[in-house]
Each structure stands twice: as C-alpha cells, then as structure tokens.
Coordinates of C-alpha atoms in Angstrom, one line a residue:
X1 CA 24.1 58.8 106.8
X2 CA 20.7 58.9 108.5
X3 CA 17.4 57.7 107.2
X4 CA 16.0 61.1 106.3
X5 CA 19.1 61.9 104.3
X6 CA 18.8 58.6 102.5
X7 CA 15.1 59.4 101.7
X8 CA 15.9 62.9 100.5
X9 CA 18.7 61.6 98.3
X10 CA 16.4 59.0 96.7
X11 CA 13.6 61.6 96.2
X12 CA 16.1 64.0 94.5
X13 CA 17.2 61.3 92.2
X14 CA 13.5 60.5 91.3
X15 CA 12.7 64.1 90.6
X16 CA 16.0 65.1 89.0
X17 CA 14.4 65.7 85.6
X18 CA 11.0 66.6 84.3
X19 CA 10.5 63.2 82.8
X20 CA 11.5 61.6 86.1
X21 CA 8.8 63.6 87.8
X22 CA 6.2 62.6 85.2
X23 CA 7.3 59.0 85.5
X24 CA 7.1 59.1 89.3
X25 CA 3.6 60.8 89.3
X26 CA 2.4 58.3 86.7
X27 CA 3.6 55.3 88.8
X28 CA 2.1 56.8 91.9
X29 CA -1.2 57.1 90.1
X30 CA -1.2 53.4 89.0
X31 CA -3.5 52.4 92.0
X32 CA -5.8 55.2 91.2
X33 CA -6.0 54.3 87.5
X34 CA -6.3 50.6 88.2
X35 CA -8.7 50.6 91.1
X36 CA -10.6 53.8 90.2
X37 CA -11.2 53.0 86.5
X38 CA -12.1 49.4 87.2
X39 CA -14.5 50.2 90.0
X40 CA -16.0 53.1 88.0
X41 CA -16.6 50.7 85.1
X42 CA -18.2 48.2 87.4
X43 CA -19.7 50.4 90.0
X44 CA -23.3 49.4 89.2
X45 CA -23.5 47.0 86.2
X46 CA -26.9 45.6 87.4
X47 CA -28.3 49.0 87.3
X48 CA -27.5 49.3 83.6
X49 CA -29.2 46.0 82.6
X50 CA -32.1 48.1 81.4
X51 CA -29.8 49.0 78.4
X52 CA -29.0 45.4 77.6
X53 CA -30.7 44.4 74.4
X54 CA -32.7 41.2 74.7
X55 CA -35.0 39.6 72.2
X56 CA -38.5 38.6 73.4
X57 CA -40.4 36.1 71.3
X58 CA -44.1 35.4 72.2
X59 CA -45.5 32.4 70.3
X60 CA -48.1 31.5 72.9
X61 CA -51.5 30.6 71.3
X62 CA -53.5 30.8 74.5
X63 CA -55.6 28.1 76.2
X64 CA -59.1 27.7 77.8
X65 CA -59.1 29.0 81.4
X66 CA -58.9 26.4 84.1
X67 CA -62.2 27.7 85.6
X68 CA -64.0 27.6 82.3
X69 CA -64.5 31.4 82.3
X70 CA -63.0 31.8 78.8
X71 CA -59.5 31.8 77.4
X72 CA -56.2 32.9 78.9
X73 CA -53.0 34.1 77.2
X74 CA -50.3 34.0 79.8
X75 CA -47.7 34.6 77.1
X76 CA -49.1 38.0 76.3
X77 CA -49.4 38.9 80.0
X78 CA -45.8 37.9 80.7
X79 CA -44.5 39.7 77.6
X80 CA -46.3 42.9 78.6
X81 CA -45.1 42.6 82.2
X82 CA -41.5 42.2 81.0
X83 CA -41.7 45.2 78.7
X84 CA -43.4 47.4 81.2
X85 CA -40.9 46.3 83.9
X86 CA -38.0 47.6 81.8
X87 CA -35.4 45.3 83.5
X88 CA -33.9 44.9 80.0
X89 CA -34.1 46.6 76.7
X90 CA -36.7 44.1 75.4
X91 CA -37.2 43.8 71.7
X92 CA -40.3 42.0 70.5
X93 CA -39.2 39.9 67.5
X94 CA -40.4 36.8 65.7
X95 CA -38.5 33.5 66.1
X96 CA -36.4 34.0 62.9
X97 CA -35.5 37.6 63.6
X98 CA -34.5 36.8 67.2
X99 CA -32.3 34.0 66.0
X100 CA -30.6 36.2 63.5
X101 CA -30.2 39.1 66.0
X102 CA -28.6 36.7 68.5
X103 CA -26.2 35.4 65.9
X104 CA -25.1 38.9 64.8
X105 CA -24.8 40.2 68.4
X106 CA -27.7 42.7 68.1
X107 CA -29.1 41.1 71.2
X108 CA -27.2 39.4 74.0
X109 CA -29.8 36.7 74.5
X110 CA -33.3 35.8 73.6
X111 CA -36.3 34.6 75.6
X112 CA -39.1 32.6 73.9
X113 CA -42.5 31.8 75.2
X114 CA -43.6 28.7 73.2
X115 CA -46.9 28.1 71.6
X116 CA -48.1 25.8 74.3
X117 CA -47.1 28.1 77.2
X118 CA -50.6 28.9 78.4
X119 CA -51.8 25.3 77.7
X120 CA -49.1 23.9 79.9
X121 CA -49.8 26.4 82.7
X122 CA -53.4 25.4 82.9
X123 CA -52.8 21.7 82.4
X124 CA -52.5 20.9 86.1
X125 CA -56.2 21.3 86.4
X126 CA -56.7 18.5 83.8
X127 CA -55.7 14.8 83.6
X128 CA -52.4 15.4 81.7
X129 CA -50.4 18.0 83.7
X130 CA -47.4 19.4 81.7
X131 CA -44.7 21.7 82.9
X132 CA -44.5 25.0 81.0
X133 CA -41.2 25.9 79.3
X134 CA -39.4 29.2 78.8
X135 CA -36.7 28.9 76.1
X136 CA -33.5 30.8 76.7
X137 CA -31.1 31.2 73.8
X138 CA -27.6 32.5 74.4
X139 CA -24.5 33.1 72.4
X140 CA -21.3 33.0 74.4
X141 CA -19.4 34.4 71.4
X142 CA -21.1 37.7 72.2
X143 CA -20.5 37.7 76.0
X144 CA -20.3 34.8 78.4
X145 CA -21.7 36.9 81.4
X146 CA -24.7 37.8 79.2
X147 CA -25.5 34.1 79.2
X148 CA -25.3 34.1 83.0
X149 CA -27.4 37.2 83.3
X150 CA -29.9 35.6 80.9
X151 CA -30.1 32.5 83.1
X152 CA -30.8 34.7 86.1
X153 CA -33.4 36.7 84.1
X154 CA -35.2 33.5 83.0
X155 CA -35.2 32.3 86.6
X156 CA -36.8 35.6 87.7
X157 CA -39.4 35.2 84.9
X158 CA -40.1 31.7 85.9
X159 CA -40.6 32.8 89.5
X160 CA -42.9 35.6 88.4
X161 CA -44.9 33.3 86.2
X162 CA -45.1 30.7 89.0
X163 CA -46.3 33.4 91.3
X164 CA -48.9 34.6 88.8
X165 CA -50.3 31.1 88.1
X166 CA -50.0 30.1 91.8
X167 CA -51.9 33.2 92.9
X168 CA -54.7 32.4 90.4
X169 CA -54.8 28.7 91.4
X170 CA -54.7 29.6 95.1
X171 CA -57.5 32.1 94.6
X172 CA -59.6 29.5 92.9
X173 CA -58.8 27.0 95.7
X174 CA -59.6 29.5 98.4
X175 CA -62.8 30.5 96.7
X176 CA -63.7 26.8 96.4
X177 CA -63.0 26.4 100.1
X178 CA -65.2 29.3 100.9
X179 CA -68.0 27.7 98.8
X180 CA -67.4 24.4 100.5
X181 CA -67.7 26.1 103.9
X182 CA -71.1 27.5 102.9
X183 CA -72.1 24.1 101.6
X184 CA -70.8 22.5 104.8
X185 CA -72.9 24.9 106.8
X186 CA -75.9 23.9 104.8
X187 CA -74.9 20.2 105.2
X188 CA -74.4 20.7 108.9
X189 CA -77.9 22.2 109.2
X190 CA -79.2 19.3 107.2
X191 CA -77.3 16.8 109.3
X192 CA -78.8 18.3 112.4
X193 CA -82.3 17.8 110.9
X194 CA -81.2 14.3 109.8
X195 CA -80.0 13.6 113.3
X196 CA -83.3 14.8 114.8
X197 CA -85.3 12.9 112.2
X198 CA -83.1 9.8 112.8
X199 CA -83.9 10.0 116.5
X200 CA -87.6 10.3 115.7
X201 CA -87.4 7.5 113.2
X202 CA -85.5 5.4 115.8
X203 CA -88.4 5.9 118.3
X204 CA -90.9 5.2 115.6
X205 CA -89.0 2.1 114.6
X206 CA -89.2 0.9 118.2
X207 CA -92.9 1.4 118.2
X208 CA -93.1 -0.2 114.8
X209 CA -91.2 -3.2 116.1
X210 CA -93.6 -3.4 119.1
X211 CA -96.6 -3.1 116.8
X212 CA -95.2 -5.6 114.4
X213 CA -94.8 -8.1 117.2
X214 CA -98.4 -7.6 118.2
X215 CA -99.4 -7.8 114.6
X216 CA -97.4 -11.1 114.2
X217 CA -99.2 -12.5 117.3
X218 CA -102.6 -11.2 116.0
X219 CA -102.1 -12.6 112.5
X220 CA -101.2 -15.9 114.0
X221 CA -104.5 -15.9 115.9
X222 CA -106.3 -14.7 112.8
X223 CA -104.7 -17.5 110.8
X224 CA -105.9 -20.0 113.4
X225 CA -109.4 -18.4 113.4
X226 CA -109.5 -18.3 109.7
X227 CA -108.7 -22.0 109.6
X228 CA -111.5 -22.6 112.1
X229 CA -113.8 -20.5 110.0
X230 CA -112.8 -22.5 106.9
X231 CA -113.7 -25.7 108.7
X232 CA -117.0 -24.2 110.0
X233 CA -117.8 -22.8 106.6
X234 CA -117.3 -26.3 105.2
X235 CA -119.7 -27.8 107.8
X236 CA -122.1 -24.9 107.2
X237 CA -122.1 -25.6 103.5
X238 CA -122.8 -29.3 104.1
X239 CA -125.6 -28.5 106.7
X240 CA -127.1 -25.8 104.4
X241 CA -127.3 -28.3 101.6
X242 CA -129.1 -30.7 104.0
X243 CA -131.2 -27.9 105.2
X244 CA -132.1 -27.0 101.6
X245 CA -133.2 -30.6 101.0
X246 CA -135.3 -30.6 104.2
X247 CA -136.7 -27.2 103.5
X248 CA -137.8 -28.5 100.1
X249 CA -139.5 -31.5 101.7
X250 CA -141.0 -29.2 104.4
X251 CA -142.4 -26.9 101.6
X252 CA -144.0 -29.9 99.9
X253 CA -145.5 -31.2 103.2
X254 CA -146.6 -27.7 104.2
X255 CA -148.3 -27.4 100.8
X256 CA -150.1 -30.7 101.4
X257 CA -151.0 -29.6 105.0
X258 CA -152.3 -26.3 103.6
X259 CA -154.4 -28.3 101.0
X260 CA -155.7 -30.6 103.8
X261 CA -156.5 -27.8 106.2
X262 CA -158.3 -26.0 103.4
X263 CA -160.5 -29.1 102.8
X264 CA -161.0 -29.5 106.6
X265 CA -161.9 -25.9 106.7
X266 CA -164.5 -26.5 104.0
X267 CA -165.9 -29.4 105.9
X268 CA -165.9 -27.5 109.1
X269 CA -167.7 -24.6 107.4
X270 CA -170.4 -27.0 106.2
X271 CA -170.6 -28.7 109.6
X272 CA -170.8 -25.4 111.3
X273 CA -173.5 -24.4 108.9
X274 CA -175.4 -27.6 109.6
X275 CA -175.1 -27.1 113.3
X276 CA -176.1 -23.6 113.1
X277 CA -179.1 -24.6 111.0
X278 CA -179.9 -27.3 113.4
X279 CA -179.6 -24.9 116.3
X280 CA -181.7 -22.4 114.4
X281 CA -184.4 -25.0 113.8
X282 CA -184.4 -26.3 117.3
X283 CA -187.1 -23.9 118.5
X284 CA -189.2 -24.8 115.6
X285 CA -188.6 -28.5 116.2
X286 CA -189.5 -27.9 119.9
X287 CA -192.7 -26.2 118.9
X288 CA -193.4 -29.0 116.5
X289 CA -192.7 -31.5 119.2
X290 CA -194.9 -29.6 121.7
X291 CA -197.6 -29.5 119.2
X292 CA -197.2 -33.1 118.2
X293 CA -197.3 -34.0 121.9
X294 CA -200.2 -31.9 122.4
X295 CA -201.9 -33.5 119.5
X296 CA -201.2 -36.8 121.0
X297 CA -202.9 -35.7 124.1
X298 CA -200.1 -35.0 126.4
X299 CA -200.9 -32.4 128.8
X300 CA -198.8 -29.4 129.3
X301 CA -196.9 -30.9 132.1
X302 CA -196.0 -33.9 130.2
X303 CA -195.1 -31.7 127.2
X304 CA -192.9 -29.6 129.5
X305 CA -191.4 -32.7 131.0
X306 CA -190.6 -34.0 127.5
X307 CA -189.4 -30.6 126.4
X308 CA -187.4 -30.4 129.6
X309 CA -185.7 -33.5 128.4
X310 CA -185.2 -31.9 125.0
X311 CA -184.0 -28.6 126.2
X312 CA -180.7 -29.9 127.6
X313 CA -180.2 -31.4 124.2
X314 CA -180.8 -28.1 122.6
X315 CA -178.6 -26.5 125.1
X316 CA -175.9 -29.0 124.3
X317 CA -176.6 -28.5 120.6
X318 CA -176.3 -24.8 121.0
X319 CA -173.1 -25.3 123.0
X320 CA -171.8 -27.7 120.4
X321 CA -172.8 -25.3 117.7
X322 CA -170.8 -22.7 119.5
X323 CA -168.0 -25.1 119.8
X324 CA -168.3 -26.1 116.2
X325 CA -168.2 -22.4 115.3
X326 CA -165.1 -22.1 117.4
X327 CA -163.6 -25.1 115.8
X328 CA -164.5 -23.8 112.4
X329 CA -162.8 -20.6 113.3
X330 CA -159.8 -22.5 114.5
X331 CA -159.9 -24.6 111.4
X332 CA -160.0 -21.4 109.4
X333 CA -157.1 -20.1 111.3
X334 CA -155.3 -23.4 110.9
X335 CA -156.0 -23.3 107.2
X336 CA -154.7 -19.7 107.0
X337 CA -151.6 -20.7 109.1
X338 CA -151.1 -23.8 107.0
X339 CA -151.2 -21.5 103.9
X340 CA -148.6 -19.2 105.6
X341 CA -146.6 -22.3 106.6
X342 CA -146.7 -23.5 103.1
X343 CA -145.6 -20.1 101.8
X344 CA -142.9 -19.8 104.5
X345 CA -141.8 -23.3 103.8
X346 CA -141.5 -22.3 100.1
X347 CA -139.5 -19.3 101.1
X348 CA -137.5 -21.4 103.5
X349 CA -136.7 -23.8 100.8
X350 CA -135.6 -21.0 98.5
X351 CA -133.6 -19.4 101.3
X352 CA -132.1 -22.7 102.2
X353 CA -131.0 -23.0 98.6
X354 CA -129.5 -19.6 98.7
X355 CA -128.0 -20.4 102.0
X356 CA -126.4 -23.6 100.6
X357 CA -125.0 -21.5 97.7
X358 CA -123.7 -18.8 100.0
X359 CA -122.3 -21.4 102.4
X360 CA -120.4 -23.0 99.5
X361 CA -119.1 -19.6 98.5
X362 CA -118.3 -18.9 102.1
X363 CA -116.4 -22.1 102.3
X364 CA -114.3 -21.3 99.3
X365 CA -113.7 -17.7 100.6
X366 CA -112.9 -19.1 104.0
X367 CA -110.3 -21.4 102.4
X368 CA -108.8 -18.4 100.6
X369 CA -109.0 -16.4 103.8
X370 CA -107.2 -19.2 105.6
X371 CA -104.5 -19.3 102.9
X372 CA -104.2 -15.4 103.0
X373 CA -104.0 -15.3 106.7
X374 CA -101.3 -17.9 106.6
X375 CA -99.3 -15.7 104.2
X376 CA -100.2 -12.7 106.4
X377 CA -98.9 -14.5 109.5
X378 CA -95.7 -15.3 107.7
X379 CA -95.4 -11.7 106.4
X380 CA -96.2 -10.4 109.9
X381 CA -93.4 -12.6 111.3
X382 CA -91.0 -11.2 108.6
X383 CA -92.3 -7.7 109.4
X384 CA -91.5 -8.3 113.0
X385 CA -87.9 -9.3 112.2
X386 CA -87.5 -6.5 109.7
X387 CA -88.9 -4.0 112.2
X388 CA -86.4 -5.2 114.7
X389 CA -83.6 -4.9 112.2
X390 CA -85.0 -1.5 111.2
X391 CA -84.9 -0.3 114.8
X392 CA -81.3 -1.4 115.1
X393 CA -80.4 0.2 111.8
X394 CA -82.1 3.4 112.7
X395 CA -80.3 3.5 116.0
X396 CA -77.0 3.2 114.1
X397 CA -78.3 5.8 111.7
X398 CA -79.1 8.1 114.6
X399 CA -75.6 7.6 116.0
X400 CA -74.0 8.1 112.6
X401 CA -76.1 11.2 111.9
X402 CA -75.0 12.6 115.2
X403 CA -71.3 12.0 114.3
X404 CA -71.9 13.4 110.8
X405 CA -73.5 16.5 112.3
X406 CA -70.6 16.9 114.8
X407 CA -68.0 16.3 112.1
X408 CA -69.6 18.8 109.7
X409 CA -69.8 21.4 112.4
X410 CA -66.2 20.8 113.3
X411 CA -65.2 21.0 109.7
X412 CA -67.1 24.3 109.3
X413 CA -65.2 25.7 112.3
X414 CA -61.8 24.6 110.9
X415 CA -62.5 26.2 107.5
X416 CA -61.8 30.0 107.8
X417 CA -64.7 32.4 107.1
X418 CA -62.9 35.0 104.9
X419 CA -63.9 37.8 102.6
X420 CA -62.9 38.2 99.0
X421 CA -60.2 40.7 99.9
X422 CA -58.7 38.4 102.5
X423 CA -58.8 35.5 100.1
X424 CA -57.0 37.6 97.5
X425 CA -54.3 38.5 100.0
X426 CA -54.1 34.8 101.1
X427 CA -53.7 33.8 97.4
X428 CA -50.8 36.3 97.0
X429 CA -49.2 35.0 100.1
X430 CA -49.5 31.3 99.1
X431 CA -48.2 32.1 95.6
X432 CA -45.2 34.0 97.1
X433 CA -44.9 32.7 100.7
X434 CA -41.4 33.9 101.3
X435 CA -40.2 37.5 101.2
X436 CA -36.5 38.3 101.4
X437 CA -35.5 40.9 103.9
X438 CA -31.9 41.8 103.3
X439 CA -31.3 43.1 106.8
X440 CA -27.5 42.6 106.4
X441 CA -25.3 43.1 109.4
X442 CA -22.9 44.8 107.0
X443 CA -24.1 46.0 103.6
X444 CA -22.2 47.3 100.5
X445 CA -24.0 50.0 98.6
X446 CA -23.7 48.4 95.2
X447 CA -21.7 46.0 93.0
X448 CA -18.8 48.4 92.8
X449 CA -18.7 49.0 96.5
X450 CA -18.7 45.2 97.0
X451 CA -15.6 44.9 94.8
X452 CA -13.9 48.0 96.2
X453 CA -12.0 46.2 99.1
X454 CA -10.5 43.6 96.7
X455 CA -9.5 46.0 93.9
X456 CA -8.2 48.6 96.4
X457 CA -6.0 46.0 98.0
X458 CA -4.9 44.7 94.6
X459 CA -4.3 48.3 93.4
X460 CA -2.0 48.9 96.4
X461 CA 0.1 45.9 95.5
X462 CA 0.3 47.0 91.8
X463 CA 1.2 50.6 92.8
X464 CA 4.1 49.4 95.1
X465 CA 5.2 46.9 92.4
X466 CA 5.3 49.7 89.8
X467 CA 7.2 52.1 92.1
X468 CA 9.9 49.5 92.6
X469 CA 10.5 49.8 88.8
X470 CA 12.1 53.2 89.4
X471 CA 12.8 53.3 93.1
X472 CA 16.0 51.6 94.2
X473 CA 15.4 49.0 96.8
X474 CA 18.6 50.0 98.7
X475 CA 21.2 52.7 98.3
X476 CA 24.3 51.2 96.7
X477 CA 26.3 54.1 98.1
X478 CA 25.1 53.4 101.6
X479 CA 25.9 49.8 101.2
X480 CA 29.4 50.5 99.8
X481 CA 30.0 53.0 102.6
X482 CA 29.1 50.3 105.1
X483 CA 26.3 52.2 106.6
X484 CA 23.9 50.6 109.1
X485 CA 21.9 47.8 107.5
X486 CA 18.9 48.8 109.5
X487 CA 19.1 52.4 108.3
X488 CA 19.7 51.3 104.7
X489 CA 16.7 48.9 104.9
X490 CA 14.3 51.4 106.5
X491 CA 15.3 54.0 103.9
X492 CA 14.7 51.6 101.1
X493 CA 11.4 50.6 102.6
X494 CA 10.0 54.1 103.5
X495 CA 10.6 55.7 100.1
X496 CA 8.2 53.4 98.2
X497 CA 5.9 52.9 101.2
X498 CA 5.4 56.7 101.6
X499 CA 5.0 57.2 97.8
X500 CA 2.6 54.3 97.7
X501 CA 0.7 55.7 100.6
X502 CA 0.2 58.9 98.7
X503 CA -1.3 56.8 95.8
X504 CA -3.6 55.0 98.3
X505 CA -4.8 58.4 99.7
X506 CA -5.5 59.5 96.1
X507 CA -7.4 56.2 95.5
X508 CA -9.4 56.7 98.7
X509 CA -10.3 60.2 97.5
X510 CA -11.5 58.8 94.1
X511 CA -13.6 56.1 95.9
X512 CA -15.2 58.4 98.3
X513 CA -15.6 61.6 96.3
X514 CA -15.7 60.6 92.6
X515 CA -17.5 57.3 92.9
X516 CA -19.5 58.2 96.0
X517 CA -18.9 55.0 98.0
X518 CA -20.0 55.1 101.6
X519 CA -17.6 54.2 104.3
X520 CA -18.8 53.2 107.7
X521 CA -15.4 54.3 109.1
X522 CA -13.4 56.4 106.6
X523 CA -10.4 56.8 108.9
X524 CA -10.3 53.0 109.6
X525 CA -10.6 52.2 105.9
X526 CA -7.8 54.6 105.0
X527 CA -5.7 53.3 107.8
X528 CA -6.0 49.7 106.4
X529 CA -5.0 51.0 102.9
X530 CA -1.9 52.7 104.3
X531 CA -1.0 49.7 106.4
X532 CA -1.3 47.6 103.3
X533 CA 0.9 49.9 101.3
X534 CA 3.6 49.7 104.0
X535 CA 3.3 45.9 104.2
X536 CA 3.5 45.4 100.4
X537 CA 6.5 47.7 100.2
X538 CA 8.3 45.6 102.9
X539 CA 7.5 42.3 101.1
X540 CA 8.7 43.5 97.6
X541 CA 11.7 45.2 99.2
X542 CA 12.8 41.9 100.8
X543 CA 12.3 40.1 97.4
X544 CA 14.4 42.7 95.7
X545 CA 17.1 42.6 98.3
X546 CA 17.5 38.9 98.2
X547 CA 16.8 38.1 94.6
X548 CA 17.1 41.3 92.7
X549 CA 15.3 41.4 89.4
X550 CA 14.1 37.8 90.0
X551 CA 12.6 39.0 93.3
X552 CA 10.8 41.8 91.4
X553 CA 9.4 39.1 89.0
X554 CA 8.3 37.0 92.0
X555 CA 6.5 40.0 93.3
X556 CA 4.4 39.9 90.1
X557 CA 3.8 36.1 90.6
X558 CA 2.9 36.7 94.2
X559 CA 0.4 39.3 93.1
X560 CA -1.2 36.8 90.7
X561 CA -1.4 34.2 93.4
X562 CA -3.1 36.6 95.8
X563 CA -5.4 37.7 93.0
X564 CA -7.1 34.3 93.2
X565 CA -6.6 33.5 96.9
X566 CA -7.7 36.8 98.5
X567 CA -11.4 35.9 98.3
X568 CA -12.2 39.2 96.8
X569 CA -15.0 38.0 94.4
X570 CA -16.2 34.5 95.2
X571 CA -15.9 33.3 98.9
X572 CA -12.5 31.8 99.6
X573 CA -14.3 28.6 100.7
X574 CA -14.9 27.8 97.0
X575 CA -11.2 27.6 96.3
X576 CA -9.3 24.4 95.8
X577 CA -7.7 23.1 99.0
X578 CA -4.1 24.3 98.2
X579 CA -5.3 27.8 97.2
X580 CA -7.6 27.9 100.3
X581 CA -4.6 27.2 102.5
X582 CA -2.7 30.1 100.9
X583 CA -5.6 32.4 101.6
X584 CA -4.9 32.0 105.3
X585 CA -1.2 32.8 104.8
X586 CA -0.8 35.6 102.2
X587 CA -1.5 39.2 103.3
X588 CA -3.9 40.5 100.7
X589 CA -6.8 38.4 102.0
X590 CA -6.4 40.1 105.4
X591 CA -6.3 43.5 103.7
X592 CA -9.6 42.7 102.0
X593 CA -11.2 41.4 105.2
X594 CA -10.1 44.4 107.3
X595 CA -11.2 46.9 104.7
X596 CA -14.6 45.2 104.4
X597 CA -15.2 45.4 108.2
X598 CA -14.3 49.1 108.3
X599 CA -16.0 50.1 105.1
X600 CA -19.3 48.2 105.6
X601 CA -19.5 48.4 109.4
X602 CA -19.0 44.7 109.9
X603 CA -17.4 42.8 112.8
X604 CA -14.7 45.1 114.1
X605 CA -13.4 42.3 116.4
X606 CA -11.9 40.7 113.3
X607 CA -9.7 43.7 112.5
X608 CA -7.1 43.2 115.1
X609 CA -6.2 39.8 113.7
X610 CA -6.1 41.2 110.2
X611 CA -3.8 44.1 111.3
X612 CA -1.6 41.7 113.3
X613 CA -1.1 39.5 110.3
X614 CA -0.2 42.5 108.2
X615 CA 2.3 43.7 110.8
X616 CA 3.7 40.2 111.0
X617 CA 4.3 40.2 107.3
X618 CA 5.7 43.8 107.4
X619 CA 8.1 43.1 110.3
X620 CA 9.1 39.7 108.9
X621 CA 9.8 41.1 105.5
X622 CA 11.8 44.0 107.0
X623 CA 13.8 41.7 109.2
X624 CA 14.5 39.5 106.1
X625 CA 15.5 42.6 104.2
X626 CA 17.8 43.7 107.0
X627 CA 19.5 40.3 106.9
X628 CA 19.9 40.6 103.2
X629 CA 21.4 44.1 103.4
X630 CA 23.7 42.9 106.2
X631 CA 24.9 40.1 104.0
X632 CA 25.5 42.7 101.2
X633 CA 27.6 45.0 103.5
X634 CA 29.7 42.2 105.0
X635 CA 29.9 39.5 102.3
X636 CA 29.7 41.2 98.9
X637 CA 30.3 38.9 95.9
X638 CA 30.8 39.4 92.2
X639 CA 27.1 38.6 91.8
X640 CA 26.2 41.8 93.6
X641 CA 28.2 43.8 91.1
X642 CA 26.4 42.3 88.1
X643 CA 23.8 44.5 86.4
X644 CA 20.2 43.7 87.1
X645 CA 18.2 41.8 84.5
X646 CA 15.4 44.4 84.8
X647 CA 16.2 48.1 84.5

C-alpha cells in the first residue's frame, strides 16, 4: 500500500459521516480560533486606552510664582492637559469619590495631585526645595495590568510636568543670562573706562609721589627755616624791647634838646637883634664919633684916620651880624629840627613799643610755625610714603582693571546673544533634551502584530495537537500487513501535517485580511508557518508512536514548556537559566524568530539557521517515528494491542 492510498484511506475515515466532517473542520480551525481571536482581542490595546476610566483628583492649592509675577496653579494646568490629551477616559472627582470609584471598580486607577503640588514645584527657587508628588492609587482586584498601565501613565505625567517646569525654569535662567550679558557689556564698558582711569591715576600717582618727595624735602627746609625764624623772632623780641627802652630815653633826651635849642634860639634871636641894632647904629655912632673928634679939634684927616680904624670894626661887626643872623637862622633850624627829633623820638618810642609787642607776638607765632612746620614735615614724609604706596597700588589696580576688562569682554563673548524666540526654543530643548526616534531596523505595526509570530507559532502547535485527537498516528492495518515502516510513518505524518497546513493558511488569511497585519514577505511568512506545521506534526507523531496516549499528553506538556521558553512576549534573556537553555533547543522559539524576520523585514541571514533547526527536528522526529513503526511491525507486544488511554 502506497502513501497516497494510506492518506486517502485516512481522509475517508475522517469524512465518513457528517459529524466527522464537522469535527475535522472544527479541529482544523483551532489555530484560526486561537490565534485569530487572541490577536484580534489584543490587536491594539494601547490604542483603546482612551476608553479606560481613570479618576483624576486635583487638590492643588497653587503657590506664588518663582519669579514673583503672581501665583501659579500647576495642578489645574496638568489636569486640563490630561483631560484635553484624552489618553484615558479621565473623570474629575474629589478624593472620597475617587476612592469609592476605585473600590467598586468604576475606575481602574486614580491619579491625585496633592495640595502642595505647585508649592513643591516652585520650591527649588527657595531655600527649602521639596520634590513634588503625584499619588497613584490602584486596585489589583480590578485588573493587575491596569496597575501597570497606571504606573506608566504616572511616569508620563511626571515627565510632562518635569518638562513643563524645566522649560519655565530654563526660560527664566536663559532670560537671566541674557540680562547678565547686557549687564556684562555695560560692566565691560565700565571696566574699560576704569582701566583707562586707572592708567591715568597711575601716572598721576607717579607725579604725586614725585611732588610728595619734593614737598617732603621742602617742608624739611621750611621746618628748618621756621626754627631759624623762631630763634630770630625771639632775638628780635628781645632787641625790640631794648630798642623800645632806648627809644623812650631818646624821646626824653630829644625833648630836652628841643627845649634847650628853643632857649638857645631865643637867646640867638635876641643876640641877633642886638647885633643888628648895633650894626644899624654904627653909622650913627661913626657920625657921633666924627663929630666928637671934630669937636675935639681933630682935622678931617685925623677923623678919617680914626674912622678908618673904626670902619674895619664896623665891617667886622656887619660881618658878625650877618654871621649872627646866619647862626640865628641855623639855631632856628636846629630848634625846628630838635622839635622834629623830639616828635620823631616820641613816635620812635611809640613804634618801638609796638615793635616790641609785635616782636613778642611774632616770636610766639614763629614758635607755633616751627611746631606746625615740624608736623608738616612729618606729614609730608608720610605723604611721600603714602604716595609711593598709592603709586604701587594704582599700578596693581591698572593691571587688575585690565584683566577685569579682558575677563568681562571674554565673558560677554562666551554668553550667547539670543532673541526671545531662540531662548524659548532653547528652554524647550533643555527641558526635553532627548527625543526618541524609533527608526527600527524591523518594526511591527502595533501590539497585535508584535504578538502575531508567537501566537501563530503556538496556534500551529495547538492545531496539530488537536488534529491528533482524531487522526490516527499510524495505520494499524498497514502495520498488521507488515507494510514499509517508512511509508506508514510518512502517511501518518502527512495527513495531520497537510490538514494543519490548511489551518495555517486560514490563519494567515485572517492575519493579513481580517486583522490587516502587514507582512514584509508574505510568502516567506507563510512558508515558515507551513514548515512549523510539518515540524510539529512530526514531533507529535513520534511521541504518539513511541508512547501512545502518554506521548499525546507529553505533546501538551511540551507545548506548555515552549509557551514560556519561545521568547514570544518578554525577551528570552529574562528567563531563568534552565528555561533559557531550553529556548535554544526547542523548535517553537525558532519558528517565532523566523516569522519575525520575514514579517517585519528583519535580518534575513538568521532565517537559514531557524529553518535548519526546524528541519533537524522534523527529520529527527520522523526518523524516530520510523524506528518506532519498525519496532511495531517486527516486535509487536501485548502492550500494542491494549486500548489507548485517550480516545
């Protein structure tokens, strides 16, 4: 009996009655029902989150703004943003109503913004920074995954709030930096002026130091002169007092001289008057003498001789009178001069007294001047030292002002000159500096497409397992007739493999047409599904050949093991070490990997290894089944005649 005949005989048996046909079709559709319904239900659960009821409690009381511009209410902003976003079916409730709704299951979780929410967000600008809190309340009795979704939602809210607050803080910071830049520019301009002024001050300080040195030397000389002046003033005071005494004596003597000269002048006047009178009477006396001589009988010659003797006396008398007149004039002048001398001596005495008084005052002032010039000399010396120190300090100031100017100008260059629009964009970038670009090498369309390889592979195993509930692993007639073990094995394998392949084709149609999944390579994906069906049929056939109903049960156990080791949901690297080791051995993981590469357009170089492993399992299982059938045809035992525990 050849393989087609064996296949035909088995198919006639499976379709002998109407119920048999219904049962066969139902079992063939198990992969479609399992994989299709599950993937339909989970095709895009995240896209349906907008229908998930969530309580939103806003208790925020607001707080003064960090920049002092008023008050802020971040709670209201966040609540409005969440409601407008529509990511969930938000319900604004108070705290008690939210707690009751969560308890009764009216909402899946609740989010609460506490009373100090805004205060905590603005607290970093004060001296007591506090981290803001968002309260998440869940109830695992409603749905555990809802709690997980709530945690993710709160994390997104936290990121959104952090971005909002960070953008505002960064905006204030950048605005402050812009203001600082303007102020630094003004400071740099002022520093330039300061540097110029410091240079001029340095030059002036050098001149001041030079002048202070000359002043110190001059004040030293002045001090010495003042001391000499003080000594001279003392001597002047002593001399002026002596002069005052002498002037007083001179005035007294001058007065006496004036009196004496006045008396002499009186006598001289009288003497002059007498001489003048005598001179005036001389002619008369001559005439009297001539007459007397004549009376006495002297002749004229004798009279002339006598008169000649008298004439010289008259001449001398006239000359003496003239001299007396001159002397009187001189005496008068002397008397006038004596009077002037007396008056001058009086004034001299008075002036000498004033001079003595002034000299005494001058002596005291000269002493004060000497003391002052001593202090001035000491001060000038200190000024000289201070001027030298000032010159050195101003040189340092000039150098420091230059460095300050250069540093401020360098700081201005380093601070960016931005507009308000650029600062706003910078603040947004600082608040959210990292953007996620999916850019996947291989991308699944949605959540359902991501799970499709795993559930399609699992559905193929379930379909083959279900078919073996009605399909005979091997033909008992063929074994009894001692037919070829290879033919018997291939016939027992091809019947469920082909029927399972039809189920996989139907499942592929549901995935591509009904659910609308995209396939990078539809032919390659379908080829993997068909290969999986043939591989699974070989494995379960071998288990049935060797262990019968126990092998059928082990097929169920093997499915459960592969359910957790195939890496269909979480990466296989997260598995415990024993299960991770099984991932590299069991076939379903390779079916999932090959289907992912074909479906998403991944690394096609991995597919040959996946297919090779599947073929290895297929060939190995078939060889094992051939050995089992050979044993049955040549070494049949009573155990082979016992009815199966299943069916």
